C-alpha cells in the first residue's frame, strides 16, 4: 500500500548490563512479525545491529616506585569529534556516560591502587590523555598521550551476513597490541605512563630567572673588582 511503519524504543543500561568490548560488538537483534487485519497474510522481518565499544587500559608508575597514586589525575579528550569524556567509576573501572564540551566538566581519572586507569565505552576515534596533576615530588608529563583506535571490516557475521569490525590501535604513533576483555579480542588499548622524580627549571620571566641573572652579574662584578685591586698593587 506504500505506507511506512516506524517502531522506536529507548532503554537505560544499569550496572548489571554486560558491555562487550571488541570485535564481536554488542549485538542487538530485532524481529518484527506483522499481518493485515483484512487478510490472513503475515510476514516476519529481522534485523541485526552491532554496536562496538572499546577501552583504554593505562598503567601509571613512578620512576622510583614511591609516588602517591591518589595525587594523579588525567582527563581524556576526543580529538575526532571535539569533546571531553565524562565517566562513572564502578568497582574500579570507569564507564563512559557523557560527552561534554567544557573541560571543567570532564572526568578526572585517578589510578587505582595498582596504578590502573581502565576506561570502557570509547568509540573508534583519536584521543589525547592529558595529565593535569601528579605527586608534588614528580614532574608532570610534558605533553599529552595520543591514542588512536581504528577499525576495519573483518569476518562475516553468521546472523546478519554483514562484515564485523576488527580494531587496531596506536599510542603516540606507534602500533600496540590491544588487550582482551570479556573474552573478546581487540578491546582495550594498553600503555604505561611513568613520572620521573626531579625538578624543573624556572620559566622565563619568573623569579628564578632574574635571581640567576642577578647572581651572575654580581659574580662578574666581584671578579672585575679583584682584578682591578691586583693590578693596582702591582703598579705600586
PDB file of C-alpha atoms in Angstrom, residues 14 19 30 34 52 58 70 75 81 115-116 119 124 131 144 147 174 177 181 185 202 206 216:
ATOM      1  CA  UNK A  14      22.344  -0.182  34.594  1.00  0.00           C
ATOM      2  CA  UNK A  19      29.268  -4.433  27.960  1.00  0.00           C
ATOM      3  CA  UNK A  30      15.088  -7.207  16.314  1.00  0.00           C
ATOM      4  CA  UNK A  34       3.218  -8.227  11.047  1.00  0.00           C
ATOM      5  CA  UNK A  52      31.108  -1.548  19.009  1.00  0.00           C
ATOM      6  CA  UNK A  58      46.547   2.790  31.241  1.00  0.00           C
ATOM      7  CA  UNK A  70      45.960   9.294  44.588  1.00  0.00           C
ATOM      8  CA  UNK A  75      41.469  13.976  31.554  1.00  0.00           C
ATOM      9  CA  UNK A  81      34.641  14.851  17.498  1.00  0.00           C
ATOM     10  CA  UNK A 115      48.089   2.205  39.151  1.00  0.00           C
ATOM     11  CA  UNK A 116      45.472   1.178  36.589  1.00  0.00           C
ATOM     12  CA  UNK A 119      38.071   3.375  30.726  1.00  0.00           C
ATOM     13  CA  UNK A 124      36.988   4.227  17.458  1.00  0.00           C
ATOM     14  CA  UNK A 131      47.982  14.522  32.954  1.00  0.00           C
ATOM     15  CA  UNK A 144      49.533  14.610  26.157  1.00  0.00           C
ATOM     16  CA  UNK A 147      45.750   7.304  21.434  1.00  0.00           C
ATOM     17  CA  UNK A 174      53.387   3.504  17.488  1.00  0.00           C
ATOM     18  CA  UNK A 177      48.564  -4.876  20.553  1.00  0.00           C
ATOM     19  CA  UNK A 181      38.402  -8.135  27.592  1.00  0.00           C
ATOM     20  CA  UNK A 185      39.948  -9.539  21.282  1.00  0.00           C
ATOM     21  CA  UNK A 202      62.023  28.159  36.388  1.00  0.00           C
ATOM     22  CA  UNK A 206      59.773  34.056  36.801  1.00  0.00           C
ATOM     23  CA  UNK A 216      75.767  36.184  37.586  1.00  0.00           C
TER      24      UNK A 216
END
